[in-house]
Amino acid sequence: MQFCNNILETIGHTPLVKLNRVTAALPCPVMAKVEFFNPGNSIKDRMAVKMVEVAEQQGLLKPGGTIIEGTSGNTGMGLALAAVIKGYKCIFTTTDKQSKEKMDILKAVGAEVIVCPTNVEPEDPRSYYSVARRLSKEIPNSFYVNQYDNLANRDAHYEQTGPEIWEQTDGKVTHLVVATGTGGTVTGAGQYLKEKNPAIKVWAIDSYGSLLKKYHETGEIDMSEVYPYITEGIGEDFVPQNYNMQYIDHFEKVTDKDGAIMARRIAKEEGIFVGYSAGSAVAGLLQLKAQLKPSDLVVVVFHDHGSRYVGKIYNDQWMMERGFLDVKTVKDVVNGRRNLPLVTIGGEEKVSDAIAKMKKFEIEHIPVLHNSDIIGAISEGGLFNKLMDDVNLKDAPVKQVMHAAFPEVSMDTPIEKLAVYINKENGAVLTKDDSGSYHIVTKYDIIQALGS
């Protein structure tokens, strides 16, 4: 039989997958090291187990102990899996910018999660670093992992990730691209690959709001570089000890928007459901296009799975609220056409009057009113069928032939979602602006908007 004795034995040996569409503009092949194939769905499983094993060997983690760590979620998941198998408890501190999905997953595997504010200095007693350190001093038989300064982090990637990439590419890799935070992956894997071939370039992808790029270039810790950003899992407001900058050739910064949009493109165009940092990594690689040539072979690390970001970068509303998604909405349709008042008709008016209005204003759909309230609607197609059955209906009151009122949607509804409401049976929707005035949006309006 072929089987693993426990889930930890499935860590590593993740696949290398060629990217085809999102990197089509590049002159060379690009391979993704897809790390969400690890059991905890991220690359952090590798170093999490390594840090636990080293702590056990050094006597820092004893039977029945408590693992304490500050984590953006992925390291916590790896530590939690190790804790389940090895019989430890887990307490994790995290920041309030991390996705709810990450926190829920940590709780699902038995961890206690403490949420701390993002926008405070690392030394602030409220920061997730400080809270983790304090708890490790207060709780007996506990071990503070400290992935940032724990060198077992980068050792795991020197021993595992780097060799895998070298073997999977038959030693042909020329560039390693890593969206980096703690520094373990980029330094550990980068060191191994450079020892194999010093010509290999290691490119680290950073976020605006992080100080790592400037520190790499100047050796200066410039806190003026630090400000809040949205991208999860990369960038830092201090320099972790896992960094050895001699193994990194270049830092490239990527905006929150570009990283988020690229992650969505990777999912839609490559069929690989990736996390935020993978989008940043590919976006950063594209920014460095001019430095690549056809003979190069790039490996880019995809750190984690998109399931941890479904409430954020894969949520249209979240993306639109931050200006990341250039989605046309009902408001765009209303604002983009002539500022004409809504054409309506009273329920007691004749069908012939409705036909006359349709002809005069060149429209197909009219809401029906009663004392300023919308009580129904009439449409050209529906009237045609009814008049074919009974031509005398042209003298009947509109309320006798009307159908249900058009659905009402908010002004910020993406037009792509109107297909739920506009169909063969219903040809329009209504929306209300800030002044309380109604507007109608029809199939024709949507076709015009999508074609512009």
Tab-separated table of C-alpha atoms in Angstrom:
chain	number	residue	atom	x	y	z
A	1	MET	CA	0.000	0.000	0.000
A	2	GLN	CA	1.013	3.626	-0.595
A	3	PHE	CA	-0.026	5.970	2.178
A	4	CYS	CA	1.207	8.675	4.552
A	5	ASN	CA	1.356	8.109	8.285
A	6	ASN	CA	-0.072	11.580	8.931
A	7	ILE	CA	-0.922	14.759	7.041
A	8	LEU	CA	2.479	16.339	7.695
A	9	GLU	CA	4.114	13.800	5.386
A	10	THR	CA	2.239	15.314	2.433
A	11	ILE	CA	4.052	18.647	2.710
A	12	GLY	CA	6.295	19.610	-0.204
A	13	HIS	CA	6.932	18.303	-3.714
A	14	THR	CA	4.401	20.781	-5.090
A	15	PRO	CA	3.935	21.013	-8.874
A	16	LEU	CA	5.534	23.434	-11.304
A	17	VAL	CA	2.890	24.705	-13.745
A	18	LYS	CA	3.574	26.699	-16.920
A	19	LEU	CA	1.709	30.004	-17.200
A	20	ASN	CA	0.343	30.729	-20.662
A	21	ARG	CA	-1.968	33.727	-20.834
A	22	VAL	CA	-1.170	36.197	-18.065
A	23	THR	CA	2.522	36.125	-19.003
A	24	ALA	CA	2.024	36.041	-22.776
A	25	ALA	CA	3.677	39.454	-23.127
A	26	LEU	CA	6.954	38.152	-21.692
A	27	PRO	CA	9.682	36.830	-24.024
A	28	CYS	CA	10.404	33.703	-21.973
A	29	PRO	CA	8.547	30.807	-20.311
A	30	VAL	CA	7.245	31.352	-16.786
A	31	MET	CA	6.580	28.498	-14.378
A	32	ALA	CA	4.476	28.783	-11.227
A	33	LYS	CA	5.519	26.849	-8.138
A	34	VAL	CA	1.982	26.157	-6.922
A	35	GLU	CA	2.309	25.921	-3.153
A	36	PHE	CA	-1.357	25.608	-2.271
A	37	PHE	CA	-0.977	21.880	-2.963
A	38	ASN	CA	0.459	21.663	0.550
A	39	PRO	CA	-2.136	20.339	3.050
A	40	GLY	CA	-2.581	23.736	4.695
A	41	ASN	CA	-2.955	25.316	1.240
A	42	SER	CA	0.174	27.450	1.487
A	43	ILE	CA	3.959	27.434	1.337
A	44	LYS	CA	4.023	28.240	5.054
A	45	ASP	CA	3.437	24.566	5.906
A	46	ARG	CA	7.073	23.897	5.035
A	47	MET	CA	8.627	26.302	7.497
A	48	ALA	CA	5.941	25.903	10.154
A	49	VAL	CA	6.736	22.219	10.661
A	50	LYS	CA	10.472	22.920	10.421
A	51	MET	CA	10.260	25.545	13.185
A	52	VAL	CA	8.292	23.175	15.413
A	53	GLU	CA	10.769	20.335	14.863
A	54	VAL	CA	13.770	22.553	15.621
A	55	ALA	CA	12.058	23.846	18.775
A	56	GLU	CA	11.469	20.257	19.886
A	57	GLN	CA	15.107	19.350	19.251
A	58	GLN	CA	16.276	22.367	21.241
A	59	GLY	CA	13.922	21.620	24.136
A	60	LEU	CA	11.984	24.845	23.630
A	61	LEU	CA	8.709	23.020	22.938
A	62	LYS	CA	7.769	20.312	25.391
A	63	PRO	CA	4.876	17.792	25.427
A	64	GLY	CA	1.500	19.422	26.091
A	65	GLY	CA	2.942	22.880	25.377
A	66	THR	CA	1.318	25.870	23.694
A	67	ILE	CA	2.512	27.270	20.368
A	68	ILE	CA	2.166	31.064	20.182
A	69	GLU	CA	2.682	33.080	17.023
A	70	GLY	CA	1.781	36.298	15.251
A	71	THR	CA	0.523	35.332	11.812
A	72	SER	CA	-1.365	36.629	8.800
A	73	GLY	CA	-3.050	33.227	8.683
A	74	ASN	CA	-0.987	30.877	6.550
A	75	THR	CA	1.833	30.239	9.023
A	76	GLY	CA	-0.810	29.704	11.669
A	77	MET	CA	-2.434	27.031	9.543
A	78	GLY	CA	0.843	25.164	9.139
A	79	LEU	CA	1.571	25.414	12.856
A	80	ALA	CA	-1.966	24.296	13.686
A	81	LEU	CA	-1.605	21.171	11.540
A	82	ALA	CA	1.660	20.351	13.290
A	83	ALA	CA	0.000	20.974	16.654
A	84	VAL	CA	-2.891	18.636	15.861
A	85	ILE	CA	-0.547	15.795	14.940
A	86	LYS	CA	1.965	16.414	17.734
A	87	GLY	CA	-0.500	17.244	20.522
A	88	TYR	CA	0.106	20.965	21.179
A	89	LYS	CA	-2.244	23.878	21.765
A	90	CYS	CA	-2.122	27.006	19.579
A	91	ILE	CA	-2.738	30.704	20.232
A	92	PHE	CA	-2.337	33.041	17.263
A	93	THR	CA	-2.380	36.821	17.079
A	94	THR	CA	-3.253	38.434	13.750
A	95	THR	CA	-4.172	41.844	12.338
A	96	ASP	CA	-7.584	43.258	11.574
A	97	LYS	CA	-6.696	43.596	7.871
A	98	GLN	CA	-6.535	39.840	7.395
A	99	SER	CA	-9.452	38.106	5.706
A	100	LYS	CA	-12.185	36.591	7.865
A	101	GLU	CA	-11.716	33.307	5.994
A	102	LYS	CA	-8.166	32.967	7.327
A	103	MET	CA	-9.298	33.489	10.909
A	104	ASP	CA	-12.190	31.051	10.563
A	105	ILE	CA	-9.883	28.380	9.127
A	106	LEU	CA	-7.474	28.742	12.056
A	107	LYS	CA	-10.342	28.339	14.497
A	108	ALA	CA	-11.584	25.307	12.569
A	109	VAL	CA	-8.346	23.446	13.292
A	110	GLY	CA	-8.518	24.212	16.989
A	111	ALA	CA	-6.517	27.424	17.345
A	112	GLU	CA	-7.409	30.421	19.472
A	113	VAL	CA	-7.199	33.633	17.417
A	114	ILE	CA	-6.642	37.116	18.861
A	115	VAL	CA	-7.209	40.041	16.464
A	116	CYS	CA	-4.972	43.106	16.904
A	117	PRO	CA	-4.941	46.527	15.174
A	118	THR	CA	-2.913	46.869	11.973
A	119	ASN	CA	-1.999	50.528	12.040
A	120	VAL	CA	0.308	50.556	15.056
A	121	GLU	CA	4.092	50.340	15.337
A	122	PRO	CA	5.599	46.850	15.869
A	123	GLU	CA	6.785	47.955	19.330
A	124	ASP	CA	3.306	49.127	20.319
A	125	PRO	CA	1.921	46.837	23.059
A	126	ARG	CA	-1.248	46.418	20.977
A	127	SER	CA	0.558	45.135	17.863
A	128	TYR	CA	0.186	41.481	17.026
A	129	TYR	CA	3.943	41.050	17.462
A	130	SER	CA	3.882	42.517	20.982
A	131	VAL	CA	0.770	40.628	22.078
A	132	ALA	CA	2.298	37.311	20.964
A	133	ARG	CA	5.532	38.029	22.845
A	134	ARG	CA	3.625	39.015	25.985
A	135	LEU	CA	1.483	35.874	25.937
A	136	SER	CA	4.556	33.660	25.573
A	137	LYS	CA	5.908	35.140	28.807
A	138	GLU	CA	2.618	34.833	30.681
A	139	ILE	CA	1.583	31.303	29.642
A	140	PRO	CA	3.568	28.430	31.210
A	141	ASN	CA	5.123	25.828	28.924
A	142	SER	CA	4.631	27.958	25.820
A	143	PHE	CA	6.833	28.606	22.805
A	144	TYR	CA	6.825	31.848	20.807
A	145	VAL	CA	7.660	30.794	17.259
A	146	ASN	CA	8.568	34.253	15.863
A	147	GLN	CA	8.640	33.296	12.183
A	148	TYR	CA	10.266	36.639	11.330
A	149	ASP	CA	13.481	36.023	13.242
A	150	ASN	CA	13.392	32.234	13.533
A	151	LEU	CA	16.053	31.098	11.062
A	152	ALA	CA	14.448	27.651	10.765
A	153	ASN	CA	12.030	29.541	8.480
A	154	ARG	CA	14.598	30.165	5.762
A	155	ASP	CA	16.321	26.833	6.455
A	156	ALA	CA	13.129	25.028	5.414
A	157	HIS	CA	13.233	26.694	1.998
A	158	TYR	CA	16.971	26.137	1.630
A	159	GLU	CA	16.406	22.446	2.332
A	160	GLN	CA	13.122	21.959	0.440
A	161	THR	CA	11.815	24.716	-1.860
A	162	GLY	CA	15.118	25.620	-3.508
A	163	PRO	CA	16.127	22.008	-4.286
A	164	GLU	CA	12.661	21.219	-5.663
A	165	ILE	CA	12.795	24.183	-8.064
A	166	TRP	CA	16.305	23.227	-9.187
A	167	GLU	CA	15.314	19.615	-9.821
A	168	GLN	CA	11.982	20.424	-11.486
A	169	THR	CA	13.651	22.794	-13.965
A	170	ASP	CA	16.643	20.493	-14.559
A	171	GLY	CA	18.812	23.350	-13.327
A	172	LYS	CA	17.606	25.655	-16.123
A	173	VAL	CA	15.910	28.239	-13.879
A	174	THR	CA	17.322	31.747	-14.454
A	175	HIS	CA	14.997	33.863	-12.291
A	176	LEU	CA	13.185	33.264	-9.009
A	177	VAL	CA	10.316	35.652	-8.248
A	178	VAL	CA	8.870	35.750	-4.732
A	179	ALA	CA	6.376	38.127	-3.147
A	180	THR	CA	8.104	38.398	0.186
A	181	GLY	CA	7.204	39.148	3.788
A	182	THR	CA	9.147	37.299	6.485
A	183	GLY	CA	12.013	36.697	4.054
A	184	GLY	CA	12.201	32.946	4.569
A	185	THR	CA	11.227	31.792	1.077
A	186	VAL	CA	13.129	34.372	-0.949
A	187	THR	CA	16.293	34.051	1.155
A	188	GLY	CA	16.310	30.290	1.720
A	189	ALA	CA	15.377	29.234	-1.813
A	190	GLY	CA	17.418	32.081	-3.277
A	191	GLN	CA	20.552	31.041	-1.385
A	192	TYR	CA	20.246	27.429	-2.526
A	193	LEU	CA	19.718	28.369	-6.174
A	194	LYS	CA	22.579	30.872	-6.201
A	195	GLU	CA	24.901	28.268	-4.734
A	196	LYS	CA	23.951	26.034	-7.652
A	197	ASN	CA	24.273	28.847	-10.201
A	198	PRO	CA	25.416	32.331	-9.088
A	199	ALA	CA	23.961	33.817	-12.308
A	200	ILE	CA	20.387	33.130	-11.195
A	201	LYS	CA	18.512	36.350	-10.438
A	202	VAL	CA	16.329	36.528	-7.336
A	203	TRP	CA	13.604	39.164	-7.528
A	204	ALA	CA	11.597	40.036	-4.410
A	205	ILE	CA	8.155	41.609	-4.832
A	206	ASP	CA	7.303	44.223	-2.236
A	207	SER	CA	4.237	46.346	-1.503
A	208	TYR	CA	3.905	50.124	-1.408
A	209	GLY	CA	3.774	50.937	2.292
A	210	SER	CA	6.619	48.513	3.076
A	211	LEU	CA	10.209	49.554	3.849
A	212	LEU	CA	11.970	46.457	2.469
A	213	LYS	CA	12.819	47.790	-0.994
A	214	LYS	CA	14.510	50.928	0.303
A	215	TYR	CA	16.351	48.965	2.975
A	216	HIS	CA	17.697	46.589	0.314
A	217	GLU	CA	18.888	49.478	-1.813
A	218	THR	CA	20.296	51.767	0.880
A	219	GLY	CA	20.659	49.788	4.098
A	220	GLU	CA	18.466	52.428	5.733
A	221	ILE	CA	15.356	51.672	7.772
A	222	ASP	CA	13.188	54.571	6.657
A	223	MET	CA	9.900	54.686	8.542
A	224	SER	CA	8.621	57.366	6.167
A	225	GLU	CA	8.253	54.522	3.662
A	226	VAL	CA	5.747	52.827	5.961
A	227	TYR	CA	2.010	53.443	5.636
A	228	PRO	CA	-1.120	51.259	5.635
A	229	TYR	CA	-1.670	48.996	2.645
A	230	ILE	CA	-4.199	46.320	1.798
A	231	THR	CA	-2.140	43.494	0.261
A	232	GLU	CA	-1.897	40.559	2.648
A	233	GLY	CA	1.136	38.457	3.478
A	234	ILE	CA	3.888	40.562	1.864
A	235	GLY	CA	5.934	43.624	2.801
A	236	GLU	CA	7.030	44.625	6.303
A	237	ASP	CA	7.374	47.666	8.539
A	238	PHE	CA	10.648	46.270	9.941
A	239	VAL	CA	13.398	43.977	8.661
A	240	PRO	CA	13.059	40.368	9.870
A	241	GLN	CA	16.277	38.500	10.657
A	242	ASN	CA	15.431	35.874	8.051
A	243	TYR	CA	16.557	38.318	5.374
A	244	ASN	CA	20.036	38.000	3.967
A	245	MET	CA	19.977	40.695	1.327
A	246	GLN	CA	23.039	39.366	-0.503
A	247	TYR	CA	20.855	36.653	-2.010
A	248	ILE	CA	18.305	39.131	-3.401
A	249	ASP	CA	19.138	41.011	-6.602
A	250	HIS	CA	16.185	43.370	-6.785
A	251	PHE	CA	13.038	44.479	-4.969
A	252	GLU	CA	10.045	45.564	-7.062
A	253	LYS	CA	7.029	47.303	-5.550
A	254	VAL	CA	3.480	46.526	-6.699
A	255	THR	CA	0.296	48.428	-5.876
A	256	ASP	CA	-2.589	46.881	-3.942
A	257	LYS	CA	-4.808	47.275	-7.014
A	258	ASP	CA	-2.420	45.661	-9.492
A	259	GLY	CA	-1.867	42.658	-7.212
A	260	ALA	CA	-5.588	42.121	-6.680
A	261	ILE	CA	-6.497	42.450	-10.348
A	262	MET	CA	-3.718	40.083	-11.419
A	263	ALA	CA	-4.790	37.444	-8.888
A	264	ARG	CA	-8.266	37.503	-10.432
A	265	ARG	CA	-6.747	37.256	-13.918
A	266	ILE	CA	-4.678	34.217	-12.919
A	267	ALA	CA	-7.832	32.503	-11.674
A	268	LYS	CA	-9.844	33.334	-14.803
A	269	GLU	CA	-7.148	32.934	-17.443
A	270	GLU	CA	-4.974	30.145	-16.048
A	271	GLY	CA	-7.507	28.225	-13.953
A	272	ILE	CA	-5.268	28.520	-10.887
A	273	PHE	CA	-7.193	29.897	-7.898
A	274	VAL	CA	-4.470	31.876	-6.176
A	275	GLY	CA	-4.118	34.192	-3.212
A	276	TYR	CA	-3.307	37.906	-3.168
A	277	SER	CA	0.483	37.570	-3.101
A	278	ALA	CA	0.550	35.460	-6.277
A	279	GLY	CA	-1.151	38.307	-8.096
A	280	SER	CA	1.459	40.718	-6.749
A	281	ALA	CA	4.275	38.399	-7.803
A	282	VAL	CA	3.085	38.140	-11.407
A	283	ALA	CA	2.271	41.852	-11.588
A	284	GLY	CA	5.795	42.627	-10.381
A	285	LEU	CA	7.290	40.215	-12.896
A	286	LEU	CA	5.435	41.948	-15.749
A	287	GLN	CA	6.820	45.287	-14.567
A	288	LEU	CA	10.321	43.831	-15.065
A	289	LYS	CA	9.626	42.609	-18.597
A	290	ALA	CA	12.435	44.670	-20.119
A	291	GLN	CA	15.037	42.726	-18.127
A	292	LEU	CA	14.043	39.333	-19.571
A	293	LYS	CA	15.169	37.580	-22.752
A	294	PRO	CA	13.862	34.529	-24.677
A	295	SER	CA	16.469	32.164	-23.228
A	296	ASP	CA	15.371	32.847	-19.634
A	297	LEU	CA	13.259	30.519	-17.481
A	298	VAL	CA	11.348	32.213	-14.681
A	299	VAL	CA	9.907	30.479	-11.631
A	300	VAL	CA	7.352	32.491	-9.662
A	301	VAL	CA	6.076	31.269	-6.302
A	302	PHE	CA	2.315	31.056	-5.794
A	303	HIS	CA	2.151	31.097	-2.008
A	304	ASP	CA	-1.435	30.212	-1.172
A	305	HIS	CA	-4.981	29.457	-2.291
A	306	GLY	CA	-7.675	31.899	-3.338
A	307	SER	CA	-10.254	30.418	-0.967
A	308	ARG	CA	-8.799	32.582	1.792
A	309	TYR	CA	-9.654	35.745	-0.110
A	310	VAL	CA	-13.193	35.106	-1.371
A	311	GLY	CA	-14.520	37.893	0.849
A	312	LYS	CA	-11.923	40.328	-0.464
A	313	ILE	CA	-10.194	40.284	-3.848
A	314	TYR	CA	-12.695	37.788	-5.259
A	315	ASN	CA	-15.649	39.846	-4.033
A	316	ASP	CA	-16.781	42.412	-6.616
A	317	GLN	CA	-18.283	44.736	-4.026
A	318	TRP	CA	-15.059	44.768	-1.951
A	319	MET	CA	-13.035	45.478	-5.082
A	320	MET	CA	-15.322	48.268	-6.244
A	321	GLU	CA	-15.361	49.970	-2.849
A	322	ARG	CA	-11.577	50.327	-3.104
A	323	GLY	CA	-11.591	51.430	-6.704
A	324	PHE	CA	-9.836	48.228	-7.812
A	325	LEU	CA	-12.477	47.001	-10.200
A	326	ASP	CA	-13.376	48.977	-13.298
A	327	VAL	CA	-16.912	47.621	-13.382
A	328	LYS	CA	-19.716	49.565	-14.999
A	329	THR	CA	-22.700	49.986	-12.749
A	330	VAL	CA	-26.321	51.019	-13.153
A	331	LYS	CA	-25.232	54.505	-12.123
A	332	ASP	CA	-22.782	54.624	-15.037
A	333	VAL	CA	-25.595	53.706	-17.426
A	334	VAL	CA	-27.910	56.383	-16.036
A	335	ASN	CA	-25.220	59.070	-16.045
A	336	GLY	CA	-24.051	58.175	-19.520
A	337	ARG	CA	-27.269	58.859	-21.372
A	338	ARG	CA	-29.430	61.908	-21.993
A	339	ASN	CA	-30.847	63.385	-18.819
A	340	LEU	CA	-34.501	62.724	-19.656
A	341	PRO	CA	-37.262	62.241	-17.081
A	342	LEU	CA	-38.750	58.790	-16.626
A	343	VAL	CA	-41.754	58.242	-18.897
A	344	THR	CA	-44.685	56.797	-16.940
A	345	ILE	CA	-48.400	56.258	-17.429
A	346	GLY	CA	-51.357	56.138	-15.082
A	347	GLY	CA	-53.214	52.915	-14.506
A	348	GLU	CA	-56.513	54.515	-15.543
A	349	GLU	CA	-55.175	55.837	-18.854
A	350	LYS	CA	-55.959	53.972	-22.052
A	351	VAL	CA	-53.727	51.410	-23.701
A	352	SER	CA	-53.813	53.574	-26.823
A	353	ASP	CA	-52.228	56.402	-24.770
A	354	ALA	CA	-49.419	54.058	-23.772
A	355	ILE	CA	-48.857	53.109	-27.410
A	356	ALA	CA	-48.704	56.770	-28.326
A	357	LYS	CA	-46.079	57.446	-25.652
A	358	MET	CA	-43.990	54.508	-26.818
A	359	LYS	CA	-44.053	55.891	-30.335
A	360	LYS	CA	-43.361	59.486	-29.307
A	361	PHE	CA	-40.411	58.727	-27.022
A	362	GLU	CA	-39.162	55.685	-28.971
A	363	ILE	CA	-39.292	53.406	-25.955
A	364	GLU	CA	-40.511	49.850	-25.291
A	365	HIS	CA	-41.124	49.821	-21.524
A	366	ILE	CA	-43.234	52.106	-19.323
A	367	PRO	CA	-43.834	51.895	-15.550
A	368	VAL	CA	-47.462	52.206	-14.480
A	369	LEU	CA	-48.385	54.607	-11.676
A	370	HIS	CA	-51.208	55.061	-9.214
A	371	ASN	CA	-50.971	58.134	-6.973
A	372	SER	CA	-47.214	58.370	-7.605
A	373	ASP	CA	-46.707	54.711	-6.606
A	374	ILE	CA	-45.418	52.229	-9.160
A	375	ILE	CA	-47.984	49.458	-9.392
A	376	GLY	CA	-46.945	47.651	-12.564
A	377	ALA	CA	-45.470	47.994	-16.029
A	378	ILE	CA	-46.277	47.569	-19.688
A	379	SER	CA	-43.958	46.546	-22.482
A	380	GLU	CA	-44.219	46.669	-26.251
A	381	GLY	CA	-43.855	42.896	-26.603
A	382	GLY	CA	-46.585	42.141	-24.071
A	383	LEU	CA	-48.968	44.671	-25.607
A	384	PHE	CA	-48.415	43.238	-29.062
A	385	ASN	CA	-49.463	39.758	-27.960
A	386	LYS	CA	-52.541	41.028	-26.107
A	387	LEU	CA	-53.684	43.276	-28.977
A	388	MET	CA	-53.302	40.397	-31.430
A	389	ASP	CA	-55.753	38.436	-29.274
A	390	ASP	CA	-58.170	41.330	-28.773
A	391	VAL	CA	-57.743	44.558	-30.758
A	392	ASN	CA	-60.410	46.286	-28.623
A	393	LEU	CA	-57.995	46.301	-25.673
A	394	LYS	CA	-56.569	49.539	-27.064
A	395	ASP	CA	-59.456	51.352	-25.383
A	396	ALA	CA	-59.072	49.454	-22.079
A	397	PRO	CA	-57.375	50.996	-19.032
A	398	VAL	CA	-53.654	50.263	-18.781
A	399	LYS	CA	-54.070	48.530	-15.413
A	400	GLN	CA	-56.106	45.839	-17.163
A	401	VAL	CA	-53.170	44.740	-19.348
A	402	MET	CA	-50.173	45.649	-17.226
A	403	HIS	CA	-47.752	43.089	-15.833
A	404	ALA	CA	-45.757	43.100	-12.608
A	405	ALA	CA	-43.646	46.156	-11.832
A	406	PHE	CA	-40.043	46.142	-13.020
A	407	PRO	CA	-37.570	44.967	-10.356
A	408	GLU	CA	-35.791	47.738	-8.468
A	409	VAL	CA	-31.999	47.626	-8.056
A	410	SER	CA	-29.466	49.923	-6.392
A	411	MET	CA	-27.412	52.396	-8.415
A	412	ASP	CA	-24.138	50.595	-7.592
A	413	THR	CA	-25.273	47.250	-9.036
A	414	PRO	CA	-22.761	46.007	-11.679
A	415	ILE	CA	-24.483	45.786	-15.031
A	416	GLU	CA	-23.155	42.251	-15.469
A	417	LYS	CA	-25.437	41.225	-12.605
A	418	LEU	CA	-28.574	42.605	-14.250
A	419	ALA	CA	-28.957	39.346	-16.156
A	420	VAL	CA	-30.600	38.024	-12.989
A	421	TYR	CA	-33.408	40.554	-13.477
A	422	ILE	CA	-33.537	41.321	-17.212
A	423	ASN	CA	-34.580	38.309	-19.237
A	424	LYS	CA	-37.081	37.137	-21.819
A	425	GLU	CA	-40.023	37.794	-19.521
A	426	ASN	CA	-38.772	41.071	-18.052
A	427	GLY	CA	-37.085	43.689	-20.203
A	428	ALA	CA	-36.057	46.381	-17.712
A	429	VAL	CA	-35.213	47.347	-14.143
A	430	LEU	CA	-35.799	50.513	-12.155
A	431	THR	CA	-33.307	52.342	-9.982
A	432	LYS	CA	-33.562	55.362	-7.705
A	433	ASP	CA	-30.913	58.106	-7.478
A	434	ASP	CA	-29.927	60.097	-4.384
A	435	SER	CA	-32.691	62.644	-5.013
A	436	GLY	CA	-35.322	59.908	-5.009
A	437	SER	CA	-36.001	60.088	-8.752
A	438	TYR	CA	-36.574	56.844	-10.629
A	439	HIS	CA	-34.664	55.781	-13.765
A	440	ILE	CA	-35.209	52.839	-16.068
A	441	VAL	CA	-32.484	50.573	-17.496
A	442	THR	CA	-33.343	48.292	-20.420
A	443	LYS	CA	-31.644	45.564	-22.438
A	444	TYR	CA	-30.725	48.184	-25.029
A	445	ASP	CA	-29.053	50.363	-22.373
A	446	ILE	CA	-26.931	47.417	-21.229
A	447	ILE	CA	-25.867	46.523	-24.763
A	448	GLN	CA	-24.868	50.147	-25.366
A	449	ALA	CA	-22.902	50.293	-22.075
A	450	LEU	CA	-21.044	47.032	-22.658
A	451	GLY	CA	-20.181	48.034	-26.210
A	452	SER	CA	-18.790	51.449	-25.307
